[in-house]
PDB file of C-alpha atoms in Angstrom:
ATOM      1  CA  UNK A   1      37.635 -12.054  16.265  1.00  0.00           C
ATOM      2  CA  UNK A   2      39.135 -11.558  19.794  1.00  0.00           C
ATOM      3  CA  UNK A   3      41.757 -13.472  18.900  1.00  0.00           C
ATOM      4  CA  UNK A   4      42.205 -11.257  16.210  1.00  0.00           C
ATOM      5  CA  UNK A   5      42.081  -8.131  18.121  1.00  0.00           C
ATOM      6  CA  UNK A   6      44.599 -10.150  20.844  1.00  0.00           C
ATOM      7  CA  UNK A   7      47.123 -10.466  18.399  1.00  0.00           C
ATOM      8  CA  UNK A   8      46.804  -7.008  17.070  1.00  0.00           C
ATOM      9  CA  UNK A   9      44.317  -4.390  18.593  1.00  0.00           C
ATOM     10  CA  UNK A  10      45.143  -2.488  15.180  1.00  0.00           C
ATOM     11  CA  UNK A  11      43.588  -5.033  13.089  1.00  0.00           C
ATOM     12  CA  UNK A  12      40.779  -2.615  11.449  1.00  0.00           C
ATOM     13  CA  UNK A  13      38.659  -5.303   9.754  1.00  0.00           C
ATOM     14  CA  UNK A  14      37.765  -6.942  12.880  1.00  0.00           C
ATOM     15  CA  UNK A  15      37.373  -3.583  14.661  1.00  0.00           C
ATOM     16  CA  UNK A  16      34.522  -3.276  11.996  1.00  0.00           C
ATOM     17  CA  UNK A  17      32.786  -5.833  13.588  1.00  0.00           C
ATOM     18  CA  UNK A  18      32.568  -4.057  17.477  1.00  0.00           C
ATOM     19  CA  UNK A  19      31.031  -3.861  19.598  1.00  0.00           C
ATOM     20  CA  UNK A  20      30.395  -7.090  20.974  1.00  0.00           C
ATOM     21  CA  UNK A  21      29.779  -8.190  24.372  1.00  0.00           C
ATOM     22  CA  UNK A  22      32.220  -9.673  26.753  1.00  0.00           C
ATOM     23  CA  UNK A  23      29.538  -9.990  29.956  1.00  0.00           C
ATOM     24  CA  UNK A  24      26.408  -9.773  31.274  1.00  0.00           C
ATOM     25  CA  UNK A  25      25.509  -8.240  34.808  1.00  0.00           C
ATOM     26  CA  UNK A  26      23.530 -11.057  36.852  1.00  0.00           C
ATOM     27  CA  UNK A  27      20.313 -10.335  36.891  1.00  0.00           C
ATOM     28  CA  UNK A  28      19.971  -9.083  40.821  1.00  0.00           C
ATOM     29  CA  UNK A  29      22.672  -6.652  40.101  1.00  0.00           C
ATOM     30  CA  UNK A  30      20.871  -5.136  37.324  1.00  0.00           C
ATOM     31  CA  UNK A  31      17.465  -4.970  39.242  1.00  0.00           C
ATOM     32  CA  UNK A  32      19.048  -3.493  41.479  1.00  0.00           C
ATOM     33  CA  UNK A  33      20.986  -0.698  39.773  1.00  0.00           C
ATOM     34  CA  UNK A  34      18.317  -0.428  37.679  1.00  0.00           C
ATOM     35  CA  UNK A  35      16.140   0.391  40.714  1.00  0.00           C
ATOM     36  CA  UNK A  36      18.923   2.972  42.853  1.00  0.00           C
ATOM     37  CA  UNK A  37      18.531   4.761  39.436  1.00  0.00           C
ATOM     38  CA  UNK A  38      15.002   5.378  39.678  1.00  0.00           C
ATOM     39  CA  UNK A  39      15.798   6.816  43.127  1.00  0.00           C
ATOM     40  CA  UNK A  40      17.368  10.493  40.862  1.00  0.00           C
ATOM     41  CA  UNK A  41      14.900  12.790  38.936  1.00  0.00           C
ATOM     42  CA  UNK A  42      18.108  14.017  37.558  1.00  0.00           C
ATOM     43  CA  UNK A  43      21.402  13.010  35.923  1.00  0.00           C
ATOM     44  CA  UNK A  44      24.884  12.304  38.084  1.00  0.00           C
ATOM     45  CA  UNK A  45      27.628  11.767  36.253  1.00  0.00           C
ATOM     46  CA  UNK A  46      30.973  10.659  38.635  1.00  0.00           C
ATOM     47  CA  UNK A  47      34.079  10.679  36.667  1.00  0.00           C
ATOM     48  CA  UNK A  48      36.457   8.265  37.900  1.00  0.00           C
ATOM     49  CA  UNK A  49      39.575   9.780  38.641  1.00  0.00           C
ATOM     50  CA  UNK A  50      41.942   9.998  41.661  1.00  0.00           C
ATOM     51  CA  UNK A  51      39.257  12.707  43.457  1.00  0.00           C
ATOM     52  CA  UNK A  52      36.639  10.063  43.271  1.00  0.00           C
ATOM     53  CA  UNK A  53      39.120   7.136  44.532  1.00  0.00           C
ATOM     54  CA  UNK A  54      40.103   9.294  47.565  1.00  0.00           C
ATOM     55  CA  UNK A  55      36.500  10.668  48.210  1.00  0.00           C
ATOM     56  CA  UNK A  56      34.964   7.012  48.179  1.00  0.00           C
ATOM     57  CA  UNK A  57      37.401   4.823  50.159  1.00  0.00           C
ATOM     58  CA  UNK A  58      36.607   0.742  49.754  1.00  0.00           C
ATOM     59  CA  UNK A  59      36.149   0.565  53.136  1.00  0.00           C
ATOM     60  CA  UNK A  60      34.570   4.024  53.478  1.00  0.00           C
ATOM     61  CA  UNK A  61      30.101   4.628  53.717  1.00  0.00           C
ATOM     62  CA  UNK A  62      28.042   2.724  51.721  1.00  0.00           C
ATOM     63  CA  UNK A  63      26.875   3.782  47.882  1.00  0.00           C
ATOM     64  CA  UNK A  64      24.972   1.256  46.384  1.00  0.00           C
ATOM     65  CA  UNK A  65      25.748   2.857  42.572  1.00  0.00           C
ATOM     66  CA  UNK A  66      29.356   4.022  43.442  1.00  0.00           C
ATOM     67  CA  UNK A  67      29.781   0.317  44.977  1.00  0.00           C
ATOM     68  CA  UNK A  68      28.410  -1.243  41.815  1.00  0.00           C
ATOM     69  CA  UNK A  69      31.290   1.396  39.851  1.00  0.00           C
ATOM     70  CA  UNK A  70      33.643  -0.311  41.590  1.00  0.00           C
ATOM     71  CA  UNK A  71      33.049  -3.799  41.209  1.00  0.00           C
ATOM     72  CA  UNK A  72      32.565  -3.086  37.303  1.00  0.00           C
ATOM     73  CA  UNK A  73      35.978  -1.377  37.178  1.00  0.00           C
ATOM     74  CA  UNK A  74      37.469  -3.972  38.842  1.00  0.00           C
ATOM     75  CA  UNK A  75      35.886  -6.890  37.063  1.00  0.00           C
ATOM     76  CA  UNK A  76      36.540  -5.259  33.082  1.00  0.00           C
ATOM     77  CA  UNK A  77      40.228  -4.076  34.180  1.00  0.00           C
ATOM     78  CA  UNK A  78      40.857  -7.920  35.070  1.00  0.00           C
ATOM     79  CA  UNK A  79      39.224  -8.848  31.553  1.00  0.00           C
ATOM     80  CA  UNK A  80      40.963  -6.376  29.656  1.00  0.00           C
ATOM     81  CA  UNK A  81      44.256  -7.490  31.389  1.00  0.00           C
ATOM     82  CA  UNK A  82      43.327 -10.444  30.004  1.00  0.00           C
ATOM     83  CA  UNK A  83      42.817 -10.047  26.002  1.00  0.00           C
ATOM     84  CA  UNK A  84      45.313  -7.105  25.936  1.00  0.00           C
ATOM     85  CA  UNK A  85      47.995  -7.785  28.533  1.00  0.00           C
ATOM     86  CA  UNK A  86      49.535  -4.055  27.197  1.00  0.00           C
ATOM     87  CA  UNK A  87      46.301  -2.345  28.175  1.00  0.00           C
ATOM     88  CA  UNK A  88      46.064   0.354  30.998  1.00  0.00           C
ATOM     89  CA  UNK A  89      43.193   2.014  32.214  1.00  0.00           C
ATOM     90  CA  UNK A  90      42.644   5.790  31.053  1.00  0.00           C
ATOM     91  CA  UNK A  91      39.593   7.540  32.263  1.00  0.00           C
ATOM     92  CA  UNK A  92      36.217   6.202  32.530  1.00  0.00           C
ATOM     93  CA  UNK A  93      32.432   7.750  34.408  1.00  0.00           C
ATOM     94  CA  UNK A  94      29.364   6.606  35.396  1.00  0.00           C
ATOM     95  CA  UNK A  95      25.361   7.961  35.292  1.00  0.00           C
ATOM     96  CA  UNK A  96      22.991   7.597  36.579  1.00  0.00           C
ATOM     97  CA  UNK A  97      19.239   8.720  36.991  1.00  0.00           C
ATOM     98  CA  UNK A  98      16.415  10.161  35.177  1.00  0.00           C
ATOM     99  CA  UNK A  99      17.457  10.640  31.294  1.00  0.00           C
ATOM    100  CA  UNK A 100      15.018  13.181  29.227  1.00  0.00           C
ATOM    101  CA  UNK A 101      17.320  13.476  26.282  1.00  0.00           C
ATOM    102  CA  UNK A 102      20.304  11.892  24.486  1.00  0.00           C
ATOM    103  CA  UNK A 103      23.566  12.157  26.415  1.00  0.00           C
ATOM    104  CA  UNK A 104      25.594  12.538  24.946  1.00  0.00           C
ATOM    105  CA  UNK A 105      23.720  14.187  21.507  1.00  0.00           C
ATOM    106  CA  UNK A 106      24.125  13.237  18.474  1.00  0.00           C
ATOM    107  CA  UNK A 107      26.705  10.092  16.566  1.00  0.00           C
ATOM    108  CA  UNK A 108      30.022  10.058  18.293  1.00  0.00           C
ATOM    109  CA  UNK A 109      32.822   8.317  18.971  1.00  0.00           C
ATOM    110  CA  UNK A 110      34.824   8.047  22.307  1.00  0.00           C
ATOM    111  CA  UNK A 111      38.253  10.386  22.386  1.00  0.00           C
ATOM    112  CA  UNK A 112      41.436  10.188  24.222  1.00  0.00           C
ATOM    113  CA  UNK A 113      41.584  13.843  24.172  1.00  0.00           C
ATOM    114  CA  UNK A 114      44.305  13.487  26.602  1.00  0.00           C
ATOM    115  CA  UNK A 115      46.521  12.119  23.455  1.00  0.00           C
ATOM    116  CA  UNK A 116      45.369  13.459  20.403  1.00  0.00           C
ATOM    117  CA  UNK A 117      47.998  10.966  18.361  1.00  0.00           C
ATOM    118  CA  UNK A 118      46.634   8.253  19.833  1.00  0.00           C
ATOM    119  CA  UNK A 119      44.832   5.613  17.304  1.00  0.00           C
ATOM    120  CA  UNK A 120      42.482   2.917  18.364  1.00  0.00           C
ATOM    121  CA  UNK A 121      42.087   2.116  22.147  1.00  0.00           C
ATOM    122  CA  UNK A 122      39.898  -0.738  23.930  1.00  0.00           C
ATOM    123  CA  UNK A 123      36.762   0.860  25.800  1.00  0.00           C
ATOM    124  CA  UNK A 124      34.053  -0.896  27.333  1.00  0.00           C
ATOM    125  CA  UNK A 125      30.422   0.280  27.780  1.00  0.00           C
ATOM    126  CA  UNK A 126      26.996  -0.987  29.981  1.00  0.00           C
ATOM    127  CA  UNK A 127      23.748   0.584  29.852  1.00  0.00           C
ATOM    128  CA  UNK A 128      21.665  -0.685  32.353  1.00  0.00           C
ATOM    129  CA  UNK A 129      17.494  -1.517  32.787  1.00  0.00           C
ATOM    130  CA  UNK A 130      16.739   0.409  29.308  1.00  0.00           C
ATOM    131  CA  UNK A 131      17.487   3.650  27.343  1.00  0.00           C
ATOM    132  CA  UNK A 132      19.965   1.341  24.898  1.00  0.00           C
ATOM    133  CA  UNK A 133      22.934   2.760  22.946  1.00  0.00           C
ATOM    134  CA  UNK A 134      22.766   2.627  18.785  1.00  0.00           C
ATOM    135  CA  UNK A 135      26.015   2.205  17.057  1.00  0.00           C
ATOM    136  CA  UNK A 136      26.813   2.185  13.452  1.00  0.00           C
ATOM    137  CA  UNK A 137      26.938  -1.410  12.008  1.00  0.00           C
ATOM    138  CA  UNK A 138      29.998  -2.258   9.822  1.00  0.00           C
ATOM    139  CA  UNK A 139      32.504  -0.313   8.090  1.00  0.00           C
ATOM    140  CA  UNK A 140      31.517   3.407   7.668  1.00  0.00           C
ATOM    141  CA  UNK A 141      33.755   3.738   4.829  1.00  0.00           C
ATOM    142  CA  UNK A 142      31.730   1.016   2.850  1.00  0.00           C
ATOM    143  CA  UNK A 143      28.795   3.243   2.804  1.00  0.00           C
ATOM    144  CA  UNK A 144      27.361   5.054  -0.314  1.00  0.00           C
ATOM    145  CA  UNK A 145      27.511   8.567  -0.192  1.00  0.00           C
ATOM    146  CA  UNK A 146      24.116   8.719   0.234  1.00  0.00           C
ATOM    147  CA  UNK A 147      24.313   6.930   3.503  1.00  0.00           C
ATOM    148  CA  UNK A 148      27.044   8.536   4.741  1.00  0.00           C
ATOM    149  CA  UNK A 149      25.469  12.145   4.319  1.00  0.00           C
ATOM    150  CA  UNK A 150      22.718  11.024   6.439  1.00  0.00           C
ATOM    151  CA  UNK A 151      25.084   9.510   9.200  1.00  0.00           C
ATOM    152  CA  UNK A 152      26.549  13.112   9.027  1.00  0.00           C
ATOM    153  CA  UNK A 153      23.578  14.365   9.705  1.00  0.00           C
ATOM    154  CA  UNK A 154      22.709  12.598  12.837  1.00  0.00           C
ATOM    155  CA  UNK A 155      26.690  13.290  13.835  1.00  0.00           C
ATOM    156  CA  UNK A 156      25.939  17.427  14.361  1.00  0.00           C
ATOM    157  CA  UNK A 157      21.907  16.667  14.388  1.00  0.00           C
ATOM    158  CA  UNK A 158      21.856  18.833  11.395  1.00  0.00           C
ATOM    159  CA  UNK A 159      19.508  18.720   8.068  1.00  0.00           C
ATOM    160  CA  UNK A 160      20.703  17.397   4.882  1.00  0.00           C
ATOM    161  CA  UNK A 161      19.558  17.418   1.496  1.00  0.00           C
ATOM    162  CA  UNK A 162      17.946  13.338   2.292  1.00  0.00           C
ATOM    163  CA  UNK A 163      16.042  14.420   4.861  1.00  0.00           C
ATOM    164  CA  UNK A 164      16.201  16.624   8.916  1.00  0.00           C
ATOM    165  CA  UNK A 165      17.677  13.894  11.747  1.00  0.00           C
ATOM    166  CA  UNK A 166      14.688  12.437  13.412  1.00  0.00           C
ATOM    167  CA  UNK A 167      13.407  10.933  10.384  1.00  0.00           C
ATOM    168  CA  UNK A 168      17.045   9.847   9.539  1.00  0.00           C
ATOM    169  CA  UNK A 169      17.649   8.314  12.572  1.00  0.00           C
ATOM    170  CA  UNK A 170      14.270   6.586  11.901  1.00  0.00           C
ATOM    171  CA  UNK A 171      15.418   5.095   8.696  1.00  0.00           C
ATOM    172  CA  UNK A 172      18.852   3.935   9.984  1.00  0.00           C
ATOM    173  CA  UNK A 173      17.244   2.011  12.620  1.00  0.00           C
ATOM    174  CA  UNK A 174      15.037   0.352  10.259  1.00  0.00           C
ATOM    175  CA  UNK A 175      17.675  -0.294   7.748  1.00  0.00           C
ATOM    176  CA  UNK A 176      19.642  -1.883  10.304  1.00  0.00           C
ATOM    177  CA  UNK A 177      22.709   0.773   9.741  1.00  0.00           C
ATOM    178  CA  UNK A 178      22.262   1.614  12.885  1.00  0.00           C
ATOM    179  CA  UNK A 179      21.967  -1.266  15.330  1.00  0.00           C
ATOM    180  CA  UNK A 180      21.344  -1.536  18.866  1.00  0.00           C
ATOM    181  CA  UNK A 181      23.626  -2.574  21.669  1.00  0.00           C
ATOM    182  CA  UNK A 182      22.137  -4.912  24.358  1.00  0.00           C
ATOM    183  CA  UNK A 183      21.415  -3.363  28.190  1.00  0.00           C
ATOM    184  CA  UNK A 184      22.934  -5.423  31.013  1.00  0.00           C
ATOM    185  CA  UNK A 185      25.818  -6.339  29.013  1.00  0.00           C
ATOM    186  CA  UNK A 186      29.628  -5.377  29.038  1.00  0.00           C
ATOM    187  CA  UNK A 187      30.250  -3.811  25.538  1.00  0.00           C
ATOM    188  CA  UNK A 188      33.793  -3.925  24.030  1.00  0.00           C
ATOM    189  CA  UNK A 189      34.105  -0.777  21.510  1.00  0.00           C
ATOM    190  CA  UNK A 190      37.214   1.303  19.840  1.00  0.00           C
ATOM    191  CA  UNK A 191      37.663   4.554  21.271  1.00  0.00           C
ATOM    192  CA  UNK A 192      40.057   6.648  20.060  1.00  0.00           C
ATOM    193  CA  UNK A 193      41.510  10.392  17.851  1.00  0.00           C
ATOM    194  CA  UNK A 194      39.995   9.446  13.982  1.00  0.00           C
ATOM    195  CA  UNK A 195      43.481   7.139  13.210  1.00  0.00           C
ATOM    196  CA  UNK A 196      43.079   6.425   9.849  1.00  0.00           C
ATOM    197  CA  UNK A 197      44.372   2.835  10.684  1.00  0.00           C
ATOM    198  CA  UNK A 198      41.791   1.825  13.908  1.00  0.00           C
ATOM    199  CA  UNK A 199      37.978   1.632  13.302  1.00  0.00           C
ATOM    200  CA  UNK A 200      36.398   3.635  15.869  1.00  0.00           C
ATOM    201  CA  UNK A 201      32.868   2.968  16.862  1.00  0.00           C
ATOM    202  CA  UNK A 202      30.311   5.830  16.407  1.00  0.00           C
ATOM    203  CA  UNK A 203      27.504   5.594  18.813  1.00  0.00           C
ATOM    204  CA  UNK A 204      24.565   7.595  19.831  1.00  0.00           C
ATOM    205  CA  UNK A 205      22.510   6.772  22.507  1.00  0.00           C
ATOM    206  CA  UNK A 206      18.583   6.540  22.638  1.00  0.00           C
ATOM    207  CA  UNK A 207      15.932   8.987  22.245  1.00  0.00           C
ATOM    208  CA  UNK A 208      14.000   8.644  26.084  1.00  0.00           C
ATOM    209  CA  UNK A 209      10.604   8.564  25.414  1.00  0.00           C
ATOM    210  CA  UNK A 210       8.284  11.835  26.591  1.00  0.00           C
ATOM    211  CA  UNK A 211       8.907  12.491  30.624  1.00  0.00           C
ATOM    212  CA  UNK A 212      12.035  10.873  29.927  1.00  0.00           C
ATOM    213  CA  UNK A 213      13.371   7.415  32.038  1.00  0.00           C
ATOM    214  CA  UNK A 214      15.615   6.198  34.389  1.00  0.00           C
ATOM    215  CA  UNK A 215      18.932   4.362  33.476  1.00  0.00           C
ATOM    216  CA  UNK A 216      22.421   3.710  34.419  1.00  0.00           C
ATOM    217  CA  UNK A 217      25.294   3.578  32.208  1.00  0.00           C
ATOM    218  CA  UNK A 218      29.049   2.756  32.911  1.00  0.00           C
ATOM    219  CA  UNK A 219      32.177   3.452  30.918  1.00  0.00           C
ATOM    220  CA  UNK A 220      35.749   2.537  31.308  1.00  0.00           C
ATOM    221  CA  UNK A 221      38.930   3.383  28.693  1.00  0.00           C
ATOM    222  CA  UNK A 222      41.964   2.253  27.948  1.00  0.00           C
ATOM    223  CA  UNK A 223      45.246   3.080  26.232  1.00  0.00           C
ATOM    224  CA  UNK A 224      48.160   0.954  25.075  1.00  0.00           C
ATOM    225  CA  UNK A 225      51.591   1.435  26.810  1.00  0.00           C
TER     226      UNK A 225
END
């Protein structure tokens, strides 16, 4: 399948089968992270743009989380340069802390907002410790209508004549429509404007239990030139 998506990003059937993982954070890294999370009782996100590259030189004080940022963009722009040589980073962020409901809610998919023509792009994911990140399995368009009304629903978080979104969610799970990325893992998905010719991947993340928990997550986007 990568070599599918090597020779042609566009190739929808294969996108069908994202996300799958391309590596796994050692295990001291993710103890760690995991634990200068639990540090927050609230949510950071840090978008990575050129304010955050000037604001946190390489050379400049140390932050554990915004160090571990770094060495994750580094390492998935040198894979991505890798299985699509055309490839060029976009935008990406980073959060961290104490999560006490779904960010963001409800099924999504990632946007290049920036390009609104813009069909499917490469975009890798990591949630880190816990709090995983559901995505829906397969080809949405394969669905019965049935199904699909009921991913709708959890899309706005909205009832529907099958049943209100908790419960849905619920069933999705356990049908296996839904299923779960791993944590500690690099995550290649399909970001991109609803082409009718790429296969984006719509997501939603984890309900945190009651109190809520600490997590990390990373994201990084690309676009073809």
């Amino acid at each position: 399948m990568i070599d599918r998506l090597h020779s042609n990003f566009s190739d929808r059937e294969a996108q069908t089968r994202l996300p799958i993982p391309l590596a796994r954070f050692a295990r001291d890294a993710a103890d760690d992270i995991a634990r200068q999370a639990r540090r927050f009782d609230g949510v950071t996100t840090e978008y990575v743009d050129d304010r955050w590259l000037a604001e946190r030189p390489v050379n400049g004080p140390a932050e554990r989380l915004a160090d571990y940022a770094r060495l994750y963009n580094d390492d998935v722009d040198r894979m991505i340069e890798v299985l699509f040589p055309s490839a060029r980073y976009r935008k990406g962020h980073y959060a961290f802390g104490k999560f006490t409901v779904p960010q963001p809610h409800g099924l999504h998919t990632d946007h290049s907002a920036e390009d609104p023509s813009a069909a499917g792009e490469p975009i890798c994911i990591a949630r880190i410790g816990t709090l995983g990140t559901h995505y829906v399995a397969g080809d949405v368009d394969a669905y019965d209508p049935r199904t699909r009304s009921m991913l709708n629903a959890l899309r706005y978080w909205i009832s529907v004549p099958e049943g209100e979104p908790e419960a849905i969610f619920e069933e999705l799970l356990q049908k296996q429509v839904l299923g779960t990325i791993p944590v500690d893992h690099v995550m290649l998905m399909v970001a991109g404007n609803g082409s009718r010719d790429a296969h984006v991947t719509q997501h939603i993340a984890a309900r945190p239990p009651a109190g809520g928990v600490h997590s990390a997550f990373f994201q990084r986007q690309y676009r073809f030139t």
